[in-house]
Short mmCIF file of N, CA and C in Angstrom, two decimals:
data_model
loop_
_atom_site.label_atom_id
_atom_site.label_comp_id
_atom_site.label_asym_id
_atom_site.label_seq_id
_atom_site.Cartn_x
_atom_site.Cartn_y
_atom_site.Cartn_z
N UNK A 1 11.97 29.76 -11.74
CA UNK A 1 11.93 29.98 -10.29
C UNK A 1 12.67 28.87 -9.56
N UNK A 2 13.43 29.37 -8.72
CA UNK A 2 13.92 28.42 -7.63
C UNK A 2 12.97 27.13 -7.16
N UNK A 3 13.49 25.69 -6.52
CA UNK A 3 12.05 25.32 -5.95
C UNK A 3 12.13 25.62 -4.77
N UNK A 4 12.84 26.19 -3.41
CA UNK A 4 12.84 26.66 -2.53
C UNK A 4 12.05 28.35 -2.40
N UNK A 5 11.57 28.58 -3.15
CA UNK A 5 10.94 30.19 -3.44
C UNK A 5 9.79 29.52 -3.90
N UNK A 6 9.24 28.28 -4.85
CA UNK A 6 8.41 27.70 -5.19
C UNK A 6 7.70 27.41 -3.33
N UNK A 7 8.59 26.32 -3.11
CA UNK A 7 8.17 26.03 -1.47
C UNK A 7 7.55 26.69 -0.69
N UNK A 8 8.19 28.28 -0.72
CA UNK A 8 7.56 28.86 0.36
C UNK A 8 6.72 29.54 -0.16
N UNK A 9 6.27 29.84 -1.39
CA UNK A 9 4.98 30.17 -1.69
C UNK A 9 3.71 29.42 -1.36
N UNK A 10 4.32 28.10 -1.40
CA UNK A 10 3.49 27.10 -1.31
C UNK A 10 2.42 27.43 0.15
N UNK A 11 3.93 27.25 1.45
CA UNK A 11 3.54 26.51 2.36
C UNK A 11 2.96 28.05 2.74
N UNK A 12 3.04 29.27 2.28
CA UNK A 12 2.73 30.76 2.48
C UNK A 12 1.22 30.61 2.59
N UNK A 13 1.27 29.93 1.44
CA UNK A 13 -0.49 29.67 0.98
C UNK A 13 -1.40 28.90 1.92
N UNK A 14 -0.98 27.48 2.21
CA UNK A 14 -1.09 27.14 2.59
C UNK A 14 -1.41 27.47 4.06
N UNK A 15 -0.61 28.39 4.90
CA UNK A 15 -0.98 28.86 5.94
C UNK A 15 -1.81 29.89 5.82
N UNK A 16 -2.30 30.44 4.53
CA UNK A 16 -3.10 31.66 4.71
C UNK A 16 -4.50 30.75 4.79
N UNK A 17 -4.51 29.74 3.95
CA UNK A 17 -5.86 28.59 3.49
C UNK A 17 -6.14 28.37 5.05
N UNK A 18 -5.40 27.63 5.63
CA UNK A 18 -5.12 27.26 7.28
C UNK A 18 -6.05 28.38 8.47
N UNK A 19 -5.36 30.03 7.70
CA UNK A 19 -6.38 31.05 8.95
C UNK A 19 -7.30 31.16 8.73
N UNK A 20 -7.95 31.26 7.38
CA UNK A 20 -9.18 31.30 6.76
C UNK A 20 -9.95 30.53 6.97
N UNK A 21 -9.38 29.25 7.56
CA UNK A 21 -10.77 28.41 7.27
C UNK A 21 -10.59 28.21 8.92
N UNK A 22 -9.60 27.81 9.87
CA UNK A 22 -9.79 27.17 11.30
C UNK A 22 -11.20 28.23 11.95
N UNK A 23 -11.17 29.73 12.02
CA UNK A 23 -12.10 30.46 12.45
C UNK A 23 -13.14 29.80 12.40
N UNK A 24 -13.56 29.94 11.03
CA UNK A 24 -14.62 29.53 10.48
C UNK A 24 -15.48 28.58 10.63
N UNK A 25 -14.68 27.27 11.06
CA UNK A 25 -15.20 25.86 10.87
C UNK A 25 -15.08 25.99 12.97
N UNK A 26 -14.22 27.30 14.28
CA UNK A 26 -14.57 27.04 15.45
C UNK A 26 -16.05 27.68 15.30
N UNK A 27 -16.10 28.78 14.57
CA UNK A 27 -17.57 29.48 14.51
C UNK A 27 -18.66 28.33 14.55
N UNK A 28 -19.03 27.79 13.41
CA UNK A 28 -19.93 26.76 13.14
C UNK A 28 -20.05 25.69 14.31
N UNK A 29 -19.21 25.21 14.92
CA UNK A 29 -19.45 24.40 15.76
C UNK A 29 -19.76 25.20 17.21
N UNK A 30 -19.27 26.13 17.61
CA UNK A 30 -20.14 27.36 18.71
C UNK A 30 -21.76 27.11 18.20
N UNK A 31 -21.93 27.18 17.00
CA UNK A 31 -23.17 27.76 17.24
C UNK A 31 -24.33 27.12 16.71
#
């Protein structure tokens, strides 16, 4: 694999990790 195709898997991930958790952690502190 390329490491530029490596990269953006990465940072892909990384932003999915990112939506998953910001909700989560404004939830908890609401409540």
């Amino acid at each position: 694999m390329a490491p530029h195709i490596v990269r953006y898997g990465l940072l892909s991930t990384a932003q999915i990790g990112l939506n998953a958790h910001l909700p989560a952690s404004r939830e908890s502190e609401t409540s």
